[in-house]
Amino acid sequence: MAQPLFLITLSTFSALYLAWGVTRLPAERWQIAAAVPLNKAGDGSWGGVNLTWYGVLTANAYLAATALALLLMGAAGISLRAIVFLVVLLLLCCVPASRLVAQVVEKKANTFTVGGAVFIGTLVAPWIVELVNRLALGDQGDRVPPLVALSAISIAYAFGEGFGRLACLSFGCCYGKALSHCHPRLARLLAPLALTFTGKTKKIAYASQLDGVKVVPVQALTYVLYCGAGLAGCILFLAGSYAASFLVTLAVTQAWRVVSELLRDDYRGAGRISAYQIMGILGIAYGFVMAWLFGDDRSPAADLANGWSLIWSPGTLLALQLLWLVIFLYTGLSRVTAATLRFHVEPDKV
């Protein structure tokens, strides 16, 4: 009963989170979460730094992905020590890569790319697992089954990037083409789902002047497909089909990355085929090679009770909260917007 309840809860939350996101986040109100005054000007105003909803929602996505990876790997019997090393090493590779790859591909210093981070993560994840095994960091030196770990990481990524698309709705990035620029049949099909962004500080406005224009809902479509792939991966994972779980989530997410690039209007680098499309294709091929190389370990089916007991401890909960804070500060301190603030006293309330 625990597994069906877990899957129903996860799918219900995902649906409600998306419904809230698409109805609220494209509005101007949902880009800046707070502004902190830093320097006072001669006219009495303050220059400030903006804390963005992009940072809040990105931190939420990292938190959800990490917690899900912990839950699934713990359910499969992988020790907490091994999981911590796996997750920390993977984050140390992927978080900086989200900016470095964007700098190389898009030639922009103050932007992030999940696609680049995922490609780097796909390349290094199997070898991080092997490193953990070489260091005998499993439970009493037991070997971490590579496909079990890769499957859990792939599922966590699918949900993490799916949830992370809401951050893109808030910032107005990763946006689709204007419906008026699409084939008439596609435009009619997507018209009921089209998104309209407002606010001159959103990327869709200052980069493409598409604020107030109905655009292809790429972020919402990505959310649905990725979370759907994650749910399918969870079902296979909990049944013990780890290789199938890994390949399904990887193939769906990276294939959609290739296709969705055709629907996007933001700058994705030079050339008709973007670097991110090439990364997606290579990622799928690489994943199948890794599945063949490591084979199916035929590990026993996962037990969610073991995963919950691993997460529901003070140390794990505090670590997850710290992760949220670090990611929020890394991605939520706006570098492309600024604030001017004024403060005054309300005389009638003194």
mmCIF file of C-alpha atoms in Angstrom:
data_model
loop_
_atom_site.group_PDB
_atom_site.id
_atom_site.type_symbol
_atom_site.label_atom_id
_atom_site.label_comp_id
_atom_site.label_asym_id
_atom_site.label_seq_id
_atom_site.Cartn_x
_atom_site.Cartn_y
_atom_site.Cartn_z
ATOM 1 C CA MET A 1 0.000 0.000 0.000
ATOM 2 C CA ALA A 2 2.934 2.347 0.693
ATOM 3 C CA GLN A 3 4.119 2.365 -2.899
ATOM 4 C CA PRO A 4 0.748 3.211 -4.552
ATOM 5 C CA LEU A 5 0.170 5.922 -1.940
ATOM 6 C CA PHE A 6 3.633 7.370 -2.601
ATOM 7 C CA LEU A 7 3.051 7.435 -6.374
ATOM 8 C CA ILE A 8 -0.417 8.987 -6.013
ATOM 9 C CA THR A 9 0.897 11.665 -3.636
ATOM 10 C CA LEU A 10 3.841 12.461 -5.896
ATOM 11 C CA SER A 11 1.677 12.746 -9.017
ATOM 12 C CA THR A 12 -0.980 14.829 -7.237
ATOM 13 C CA PHE A 13 1.582 17.254 -5.836
ATOM 14 C CA SER A 14 3.244 17.553 -9.254
ATOM 15 C CA ALA A 15 -0.076 18.394 -10.907
ATOM 16 C CA LEU A 16 -1.026 20.998 -8.287
ATOM 17 C CA TYR A 17 2.441 22.576 -8.382
ATOM 18 C CA LEU A 18 2.206 22.949 -12.159
ATOM 19 C CA ALA A 19 -1.328 24.377 -11.998
ATOM 20 C CA TRP A 20 -0.159 26.996 -9.504
ATOM 21 C CA GLY A 21 2.939 27.810 -11.553
ATOM 22 C CA VAL A 22 1.337 28.364 -14.955
ATOM 23 C CA THR A 23 -1.421 30.561 -13.525
ATOM 24 C CA ARG A 24 0.842 32.788 -11.402
ATOM 25 C CA LEU A 25 4.488 32.833 -12.438
ATOM 26 C CA PRO A 26 4.369 34.420 -15.925
ATOM 27 C CA ALA A 27 3.050 37.615 -14.278
ATOM 28 C CA GLU A 28 5.414 40.493 -13.463
ATOM 29 C CA ARG A 29 4.661 40.156 -9.744
ATOM 30 C CA TRP A 30 6.391 36.772 -9.534
ATOM 31 C CA GLN A 31 9.922 37.621 -10.639
ATOM 32 C CA ILE A 32 11.348 39.503 -7.631
ATOM 33 C CA ALA A 33 10.713 37.904 -4.239
ATOM 34 C CA ALA A 34 12.499 40.562 -2.156
ATOM 35 C CA ALA A 35 14.965 43.430 -2.433
ATOM 36 C CA VAL A 36 17.714 44.126 0.103
ATOM 37 C CA PRO A 37 19.089 47.703 0.436
ATOM 38 C CA LEU A 38 22.881 47.961 0.232
ATOM 39 C CA ASN A 39 24.098 51.476 -0.603
ATOM 40 C CA LYS A 40 22.478 54.833 0.150
ATOM 41 C CA ALA A 41 22.486 57.462 -2.582
ATOM 42 C CA GLY A 42 22.675 61.230 -2.168
ATOM 43 C CA ASP A 43 18.943 61.699 -2.882
ATOM 44 C CA GLY A 44 17.991 59.476 0.060
ATOM 45 C CA SER A 45 17.212 56.383 -2.000
ATOM 46 C CA TRP A 46 18.982 53.057 -1.599
ATOM 47 C CA GLY A 47 20.509 50.831 -4.225
ATOM 48 C CA GLY A 48 19.648 47.215 -3.579
ATOM 49 C CA VAL A 49 20.083 43.631 -4.694
ATOM 50 C CA ASN A 50 17.118 41.544 -5.792
ATOM 51 C CA LEU A 51 16.320 38.089 -4.456
ATOM 52 C CA THR A 52 14.332 36.260 -7.098
ATOM 53 C CA TRP A 53 11.594 33.687 -7.255
ATOM 54 C CA TYR A 54 13.867 31.974 -9.771
ATOM 55 C CA GLY A 55 16.219 31.241 -6.884
ATOM 56 C CA VAL A 56 13.415 30.049 -4.609
ATOM 57 C CA LEU A 57 11.974 27.720 -7.247
ATOM 58 C CA THR A 58 15.374 26.446 -8.366
ATOM 59 C CA ALA A 59 16.270 25.676 -4.756
ATOM 60 C CA ASN A 60 12.933 23.863 -4.412
ATOM 61 C CA ALA A 61 13.790 21.774 -7.471
ATOM 62 C CA TYR A 62 17.260 20.849 -6.188
ATOM 63 C CA LEU A 63 15.780 19.993 -2.791
ATOM 64 C CA ALA A 64 13.081 17.768 -4.323
ATOM 65 C CA ALA A 65 15.572 16.016 -6.610
ATOM 66 C CA THR A 66 18.074 15.395 -3.813
ATOM 67 C CA ALA A 67 15.415 14.154 -1.388
ATOM 68 C CA LEU A 68 14.000 11.818 -4.044
ATOM 69 C CA ALA A 69 17.451 10.450 -4.850
ATOM 70 C CA LEU A 70 18.049 9.836 -1.132
ATOM 71 C CA LEU A 71 14.661 8.144 -0.760
ATOM 72 C CA LEU A 72 15.069 5.824 -3.734
ATOM 73 C CA MET A 73 18.679 4.864 -3.103
ATOM 74 C CA GLY A 74 17.911 4.318 0.573
ATOM 75 C CA ALA A 75 14.934 2.180 -0.407
ATOM 76 C CA ALA A 76 17.269 0.072 -2.561
ATOM 77 C CA GLY A 77 19.542 -0.556 0.413
ATOM 78 C CA ILE A 78 22.381 1.841 -0.381
ATOM 79 C CA SER A 79 23.969 3.231 2.784
ATOM 80 C CA LEU A 80 23.630 6.879 3.783
ATOM 81 C CA ARG A 81 27.398 7.353 3.700
ATOM 82 C CA ALA A 82 27.623 6.198 0.100
ATOM 83 C CA ILE A 83 24.576 8.277 -0.916
ATOM 84 C CA VAL A 84 26.030 11.439 0.648
ATOM 85 C CA PHE A 85 29.282 11.036 -1.275
ATOM 86 C CA LEU A 86 27.399 10.323 -4.501
ATOM 87 C CA VAL A 87 25.099 13.325 -4.183
ATOM 88 C CA VAL A 88 27.774 15.762 -2.996
ATOM 89 C CA LEU A 89 30.233 14.807 -5.743
ATOM 90 C CA LEU A 90 27.512 14.998 -8.380
ATOM 91 C CA LEU A 91 26.336 18.429 -7.186
ATOM 92 C CA LEU A 92 29.931 19.682 -7.103
ATOM 93 C CA CYS A 93 30.173 18.782 -10.793
ATOM 94 C CA CYS A 94 26.721 19.871 -11.953
ATOM 95 C CA VAL A 95 26.080 23.136 -10.112
ATOM 96 C CA PRO A 96 29.184 24.952 -11.464
ATOM 97 C CA ALA A 97 28.599 23.343 -14.881
ATOM 98 C CA SER A 98 25.176 25.018 -15.079
ATOM 99 C CA ARG A 99 26.998 28.347 -15.445
ATOM 100 C CA LEU A 100 30.228 27.288 -17.163
ATOM 101 C CA VAL A 101 28.495 25.520 -20.063
ATOM 102 C CA ALA A 102 26.211 28.536 -20.587
ATOM 103 C CA GLN A 103 29.281 30.768 -20.744
ATOM 104 C CA VAL A 104 30.828 28.568 -23.427
ATOM 105 C CA VAL A 105 27.685 28.002 -25.522
ATOM 106 C CA GLU A 106 25.723 31.234 -25.064
ATOM 107 C CA LYS A 107 28.680 33.553 -24.341
ATOM 108 C CA LYS A 108 26.897 34.968 -21.283
ATOM 109 C CA ALA A 109 28.459 35.188 -17.842
ATOM 110 C CA ASN A 110 25.297 35.656 -15.775
ATOM 111 C CA THR A 111 23.035 32.855 -16.929
ATOM 112 C CA PHE A 112 22.522 29.178 -16.120
ATOM 113 C CA THR A 113 21.785 26.096 -18.199
ATOM 114 C CA VAL A 114 20.243 22.944 -16.815
ATOM 115 C CA GLY A 115 20.949 21.194 -20.115
ATOM 116 C CA GLY A 116 24.682 21.682 -19.796
ATOM 117 C CA ALA A 117 24.692 20.616 -16.153
ATOM 118 C CA VAL A 118 22.728 17.462 -16.999
ATOM 119 C CA PHE A 119 25.092 16.543 -19.821
ATOM 120 C CA ILE A 120 28.089 16.843 -17.509
ATOM 121 C CA GLY A 121 26.207 14.892 -14.829
ATOM 122 C CA THR A 122 25.338 12.134 -17.309
ATOM 123 C CA LEU A 123 28.996 11.791 -18.257
ATOM 124 C CA VAL A 124 30.421 11.692 -14.739
ATOM 125 C CA ALA A 125 27.683 9.916 -12.731
ATOM 126 C CA PRO A 126 28.697 6.311 -13.582
ATOM 127 C CA TRP A 127 32.311 7.034 -12.708
ATOM 128 C CA ILE A 128 31.376 8.775 -9.474
ATOM 129 C CA VAL A 129 29.573 5.547 -8.518
ATOM 130 C CA GLU A 130 32.678 3.566 -9.404
ATOM 131 C CA LEU A 131 34.827 5.936 -7.342
ATOM 132 C CA VAL A 132 32.556 5.433 -4.339
ATOM 133 C CA ASN A 133 32.879 1.670 -4.809
ATOM 134 C CA ARG A 134 36.669 1.891 -5.083
ATOM 135 C CA LEU A 135 36.762 3.818 -1.807
ATOM 136 C CA ALA A 136 34.532 1.183 -0.147
ATOM 137 C CA LEU A 137 32.037 3.787 1.068
ATOM 138 C CA GLY A 138 29.024 1.487 0.975
ATOM 139 C CA ASP A 139 27.532 -0.230 3.994
ATOM 140 C CA GLN A 140 30.427 -2.179 5.512
ATOM 141 C CA GLY A 141 32.223 -1.932 2.190
ATOM 142 C CA ASP A 142 29.335 -3.384 0.160
ATOM 143 C CA ARG A 143 29.397 -2.367 -3.485
ATOM 144 C CA VAL A 144 26.873 0.246 -4.680
ATOM 145 C CA PRO A 145 24.990 -1.266 -7.662
ATOM 146 C CA PRO A 146 25.698 1.226 -10.484
ATOM 147 C CA LEU A 147 22.387 0.865 -12.310
ATOM 148 C CA VAL A 148 20.408 1.247 -9.096
ATOM 149 C CA ALA A 149 22.217 4.501 -8.339
ATOM 150 C CA LEU A 150 22.006 5.730 -11.950
ATOM 151 C CA SER A 151 18.288 4.952 -12.075
ATOM 152 C CA ALA A 152 17.605 6.846 -8.840
ATOM 153 C CA ILE A 153 19.671 9.806 -10.062
ATOM 154 C CA SER A 154 17.885 9.817 -13.435
ATOM 155 C CA ILE A 155 14.450 9.796 -11.796
ATOM 156 C CA ALA A 156 15.499 12.546 -9.402
ATOM 157 C CA TYR A 157 16.789 14.598 -12.322
ATOM 158 C CA ALA A 158 13.514 14.179 -14.246
ATOM 159 C CA PHE A 159 11.481 15.559 -11.349
ATOM 160 C CA GLY A 160 14.102 18.147 -10.461
ATOM 161 C CA GLU A 161 14.237 19.636 -13.932
ATOM 162 C CA GLY A 162 10.474 19.344 -14.291
ATOM 163 C CA PHE A 163 9.954 21.344 -11.102
ATOM 164 C CA GLY A 164 12.755 23.673 -12.176
ATOM 165 C CA ARG A 165 10.784 24.746 -15.247
ATOM 166 C CA LEU A 166 8.660 26.837 -12.880
ATOM 167 C CA ALA A 167 11.762 28.914 -12.174
ATOM 168 C CA CYS A 168 11.936 29.593 -15.904
ATOM 169 C CA LEU A 169 8.308 30.738 -15.870
ATOM 170 C CA SER A 170 9.188 33.227 -13.151
ATOM 171 C CA PHE A 171 12.294 34.612 -14.865
ATOM 172 C CA GLY A 172 10.806 34.397 -18.349
ATOM 173 C CA CYS A 173 13.643 32.295 -19.756
ATOM 174 C CA CYS A 174 13.660 29.079 -21.825
ATOM 175 C CA TYR A 175 10.615 30.510 -23.586
ATOM 176 C CA GLY A 176 8.858 29.272 -26.690
ATOM 177 C CA LYS A 177 8.243 30.898 -30.039
ATOM 178 C CA ALA A 178 5.381 33.300 -30.542
ATOM 179 C CA LEU A 179 2.315 31.383 -31.745
ATOM 180 C CA SER A 180 2.113 33.759 -34.690
ATOM 181 C CA HIS A 181 5.505 32.418 -35.862
ATOM 182 C CA CYS A 182 4.451 28.767 -35.698
ATOM 183 C CA HIS A 183 2.740 26.619 -38.314
ATOM 184 C CA PRO A 184 -1.017 27.437 -38.253
ATOM 185 C CA ARG A 185 -1.977 23.900 -37.222
ATOM 186 C CA LEU A 186 0.514 23.887 -34.353
ATOM 187 C CA ALA A 187 -0.605 27.358 -33.311
ATOM 188 C CA ARG A 188 -4.266 26.278 -33.187
ATOM 189 C CA LEU A 189 -3.354 23.148 -31.203
ATOM 190 C CA LEU A 190 -1.346 25.054 -28.603
ATOM 191 C CA ALA A 191 -3.487 28.202 -28.422
ATOM 192 C CA PRO A 192 -5.506 27.044 -25.356
ATOM 193 C CA LEU A 193 -2.229 26.325 -23.514
ATOM 194 C CA ALA A 194 -0.252 29.363 -24.664
ATOM 195 C CA LEU A 195 1.583 31.457 -22.076
ATOM 196 C CA THR A 196 1.733 35.256 -21.904
ATOM 197 C CA PHE A 197 4.522 36.886 -19.882
ATOM 198 C CA THR A 198 4.371 40.395 -18.434
ATOM 199 C CA GLY A 199 7.111 42.613 -17.024
ATOM 200 C CA LYS A 200 10.006 44.418 -18.710
ATOM 201 C CA THR A 201 12.610 42.792 -16.444
ATOM 202 C CA LYS A 202 11.776 39.269 -17.595
ATOM 203 C CA LYS A 203 14.244 37.772 -20.059
ATOM 204 C CA ILE A 204 11.560 37.193 -22.682
ATOM 205 C CA ALA A 205 10.997 40.976 -22.693
ATOM 206 C CA TYR A 206 14.522 42.398 -22.819
ATOM 207 C CA ALA A 207 15.977 39.611 -24.990
ATOM 208 C CA SER A 208 13.175 39.070 -27.542
ATOM 209 C CA GLN A 209 10.497 41.723 -26.875
ATOM 210 C CA LEU A 210 7.857 39.009 -26.520
ATOM 211 C CA ASP A 211 6.237 40.234 -23.311
ATOM 212 C CA GLY A 212 2.474 40.409 -23.757
ATOM 213 C CA VAL A 213 2.649 37.952 -26.684
ATOM 214 C CA LYS A 214 1.195 34.440 -26.634
ATOM 215 C CA VAL A 215 4.056 31.942 -26.864
ATOM 216 C CA VAL A 216 4.468 28.170 -27.045
ATOM 217 C CA PRO A 217 4.292 26.798 -23.458
ATOM 218 C CA VAL A 218 7.640 25.007 -23.648
ATOM 219 C CA GLN A 219 8.227 25.174 -19.899
ATOM 220 C CA ALA A 220 4.839 23.637 -19.059
ATOM 221 C CA LEU A 221 5.188 20.904 -21.703
ATOM 222 C CA THR A 222 8.644 20.075 -20.351
ATOM 223 C CA TYR A 223 7.250 19.890 -16.817
ATOM 224 C CA VAL A 224 4.522 17.417 -17.840
ATOM 225 C CA LEU A 225 6.812 15.170 -19.883
ATOM 226 C CA TYR A 226 9.641 15.125 -17.361
ATOM 227 C CA CYS A 227 7.445 14.459 -14.336
ATOM 228 C CA GLY A 228 5.568 11.822 -16.356
ATOM 229 C CA ALA A 229 8.873 10.147 -17.211
ATOM 230 C CA GLY A 230 9.881 10.401 -13.555
ATOM 231 C CA LEU A 231 6.672 8.668 -12.440
ATOM 232 C CA ALA A 232 7.174 5.892 -15.002
ATOM 233 C CA GLY A 233 10.748 5.547 -13.781
ATOM 234 C CA CYS A 234 9.553 5.321 -10.157
ATOM 235 C CA ILE A 235 7.141 2.507 -11.023
ATOM 236 C CA LEU A 236 9.901 0.539 -12.760
ATOM 237 C CA PHE A 237 12.396 1.295 -9.977
ATOM 238 C CA LEU A 238 10.075 0.103 -7.227
ATOM 239 C CA ALA A 239 9.484 -3.084 -9.242
ATOM 240 C CA GLY A 240 13.232 -3.750 -9.381
ATOM 241 C CA SER A 241 13.620 -2.984 -13.116
ATOM 242 C CA TYR A 242 16.517 -0.611 -12.632
ATOM 243 C CA ALA A 243 17.982 -0.682 -16.141
ATOM 244 C CA ALA A 244 14.579 -0.005 -17.722
ATOM 245 C CA SER A 245 13.929 2.788 -15.228
ATOM 246 C CA PHE A 246 17.243 4.456 -16.037
ATOM 247 C CA LEU A 247 16.839 4.191 -19.803
ATOM 248 C CA VAL A 248 13.206 5.348 -19.887
ATOM 249 C CA THR A 249 13.822 8.478 -17.859
ATOM 250 C CA LEU A 250 17.040 9.302 -19.694
ATOM 251 C CA ALA A 251 15.615 8.687 -23.182
ATOM 252 C CA VAL A 252 12.397 10.658 -22.638
ATOM 253 C CA THR A 253 14.049 13.659 -21.021
ATOM 254 C CA GLN A 254 16.924 13.953 -23.476
ATOM 255 C CA ALA A 255 14.793 13.235 -26.557
ATOM 256 C CA TRP A 256 12.432 16.025 -25.501
ATOM 257 C CA ARG A 257 15.425 18.302 -25.011
ATOM 258 C CA VAL A 258 16.301 17.740 -28.667
ATOM 259 C CA VAL A 259 12.710 18.302 -29.879
ATOM 260 C CA SER A 260 11.884 21.217 -27.579
ATOM 261 C CA GLU A 261 14.795 23.237 -28.944
ATOM 262 C CA LEU A 262 12.799 23.515 -32.175
ATOM 263 C CA LEU A 263 9.980 25.244 -30.291
ATOM 264 C CA ARG A 264 12.124 27.713 -28.353
ATOM 265 C CA ASP A 265 12.889 31.293 -29.274
ATOM 266 C CA ASP A 266 15.593 32.212 -26.752
ATOM 267 C CA TYR A 267 19.205 32.252 -27.901
ATOM 268 C CA ARG A 268 20.721 28.760 -27.806
ATOM 269 C CA GLY A 269 24.067 29.399 -29.452
ATOM 270 C CA ALA A 270 25.060 29.660 -33.078
ATOM 271 C CA GLY A 271 24.090 27.115 -35.733
ATOM 272 C CA ARG A 272 20.891 25.431 -36.896
ATOM 273 C CA ILE A 273 21.466 22.535 -34.475
ATOM 274 C CA SER A 274 22.208 23.818 -30.984
ATOM 275 C CA ALA A 275 24.908 22.497 -28.719
ATOM 276 C CA TYR A 276 22.192 21.422 -26.290
ATOM 277 C CA GLN A 277 20.550 19.237 -28.942
ATOM 278 C CA ILE A 278 23.882 17.565 -29.618
ATOM 279 C CA MET A 279 24.333 17.042 -25.873
ATOM 280 C CA GLY A 280 20.892 15.433 -25.659
ATOM 281 C CA ILE A 281 21.596 12.981 -28.476
ATOM 282 C CA LEU A 282 25.014 12.092 -27.094
ATOM 283 C CA GLY A 283 23.537 11.719 -23.605
ATOM 284 C CA ILE A 284 21.037 9.106 -24.793
ATOM 285 C CA ALA A 285 23.701 7.110 -26.643
ATOM 286 C CA TYR A 286 26.056 7.339 -23.663
ATOM 287 C CA GLY A 287 23.311 6.141 -21.297
ATOM 288 C CA PHE A 288 22.636 3.028 -23.368
ATOM 289 C CA VAL A 289 26.360 2.279 -23.440
ATOM 290 C CA MET A 290 26.520 2.613 -19.650
ATOM 291 C CA ALA A 291 23.478 0.321 -19.228
ATOM 292 C CA TRP A 292 25.167 -2.278 -21.421
ATOM 293 C CA LEU A 293 28.540 -1.838 -19.710
ATOM 294 C CA PHE A 294 27.282 -2.237 -16.165
ATOM 295 C CA GLY A 295 24.518 -4.727 -16.969
ATOM 296 C CA ASP A 296 21.460 -5.337 -14.810
ATOM 297 C CA ASP A 297 22.589 -6.095 -11.287
ATOM 298 C CA ARG A 298 19.346 -7.985 -10.587
ATOM 299 C CA SER A 299 19.121 -6.261 -7.243
ATOM 300 C CA PRO A 300 16.023 -6.934 -5.118
ATOM 301 C CA ALA A 301 12.998 -4.660 -5.336
ATOM 302 C CA ALA A 302 13.187 -1.462 -3.314
ATOM 303 C CA ASP A 303 11.474 -1.005 0.044
ATOM 304 C CA LEU A 304 10.290 2.571 0.605
ATOM 305 C CA ALA A 305 10.260 2.100 4.371
ATOM 306 C CA ASN A 306 14.070 1.932 4.323
ATOM 307 C CA GLY A 307 14.213 5.135 2.298
ATOM 308 C CA TRP A 308 11.894 7.056 4.604
ATOM 309 C CA SER A 309 13.846 6.039 7.685
ATOM 310 C CA LEU A 310 17.011 7.307 6.026
ATOM 311 C CA ILE A 311 15.507 10.722 5.197
ATOM 312 C CA TRP A 312 13.546 11.204 8.422
ATOM 313 C CA SER A 313 16.540 11.960 10.627
ATOM 314 C CA PRO A 314 17.731 15.304 12.031
ATOM 315 C CA GLY A 315 21.059 15.196 10.205
ATOM 316 C CA THR A 316 19.507 14.508 6.800
ATOM 317 C CA LEU A 317 16.792 17.130 7.234
ATOM 318 C CA LEU A 318 19.312 19.783 8.292
ATOM 319 C CA ALA A 319 21.548 18.911 5.324
ATOM 320 C CA LEU A 320 18.610 19.291 2.931
ATOM 321 C CA GLN A 321 17.768 22.685 4.412
ATOM 322 C CA LEU A 322 21.393 23.789 4.031
ATOM 323 C CA LEU A 323 21.374 22.619 0.411
ATOM 324 C CA TRP A 324 18.238 24.692 -0.243
ATOM 325 C CA LEU A 325 19.876 27.790 1.235
ATOM 326 C CA VAL A 326 23.106 27.388 -0.729
ATOM 327 C CA ILE A 327 21.290 26.888 -4.041
ATOM 328 C CA PHE A 328 18.984 29.831 -3.319
ATOM 329 C CA LEU A 329 21.911 32.161 -2.638
ATOM 330 C CA TYR A 330 23.793 30.866 -5.703
ATOM 331 C CA THR A 331 20.897 31.252 -8.151
ATOM 332 C CA GLY A 332 18.604 33.738 -6.422
ATOM 333 C CA LEU A 333 20.897 36.777 -6.093
ATOM 334 C CA SER A 334 19.995 38.577 -9.310
ATOM 335 C CA ARG A 335 22.903 39.761 -11.445
ATOM 336 C CA VAL A 336 20.826 41.114 -14.344
ATOM 337 C CA THR A 337 18.390 43.291 -12.394
ATOM 338 C CA ALA A 338 18.874 45.954 -9.728
ATOM 339 C CA ALA A 339 16.619 47.810 -7.287
ATOM 340 C CA THR A 340 16.135 51.387 -6.122
ATOM 341 C CA LEU A 341 14.359 51.643 -2.775
ATOM 342 C CA ARG A 342 12.923 54.476 -0.680
ATOM 343 C CA PHE A 343 11.742 54.299 2.924
ATOM 344 C CA HIS A 344 9.481 56.640 4.864
ATOM 345 C CA VAL A 345 7.478 56.881 8.063
ATOM 346 C CA GLU A 346 3.655 56.729 8.042
ATOM 347 C CA PRO A 347 2.772 59.772 10.207
ATOM 348 C CA ASP A 348 -0.756 58.627 10.993
ATOM 349 C CA LYS A 349 0.596 55.387 12.490
ATOM 350 C CA VAL A 350 3.196 56.895 14.811
#
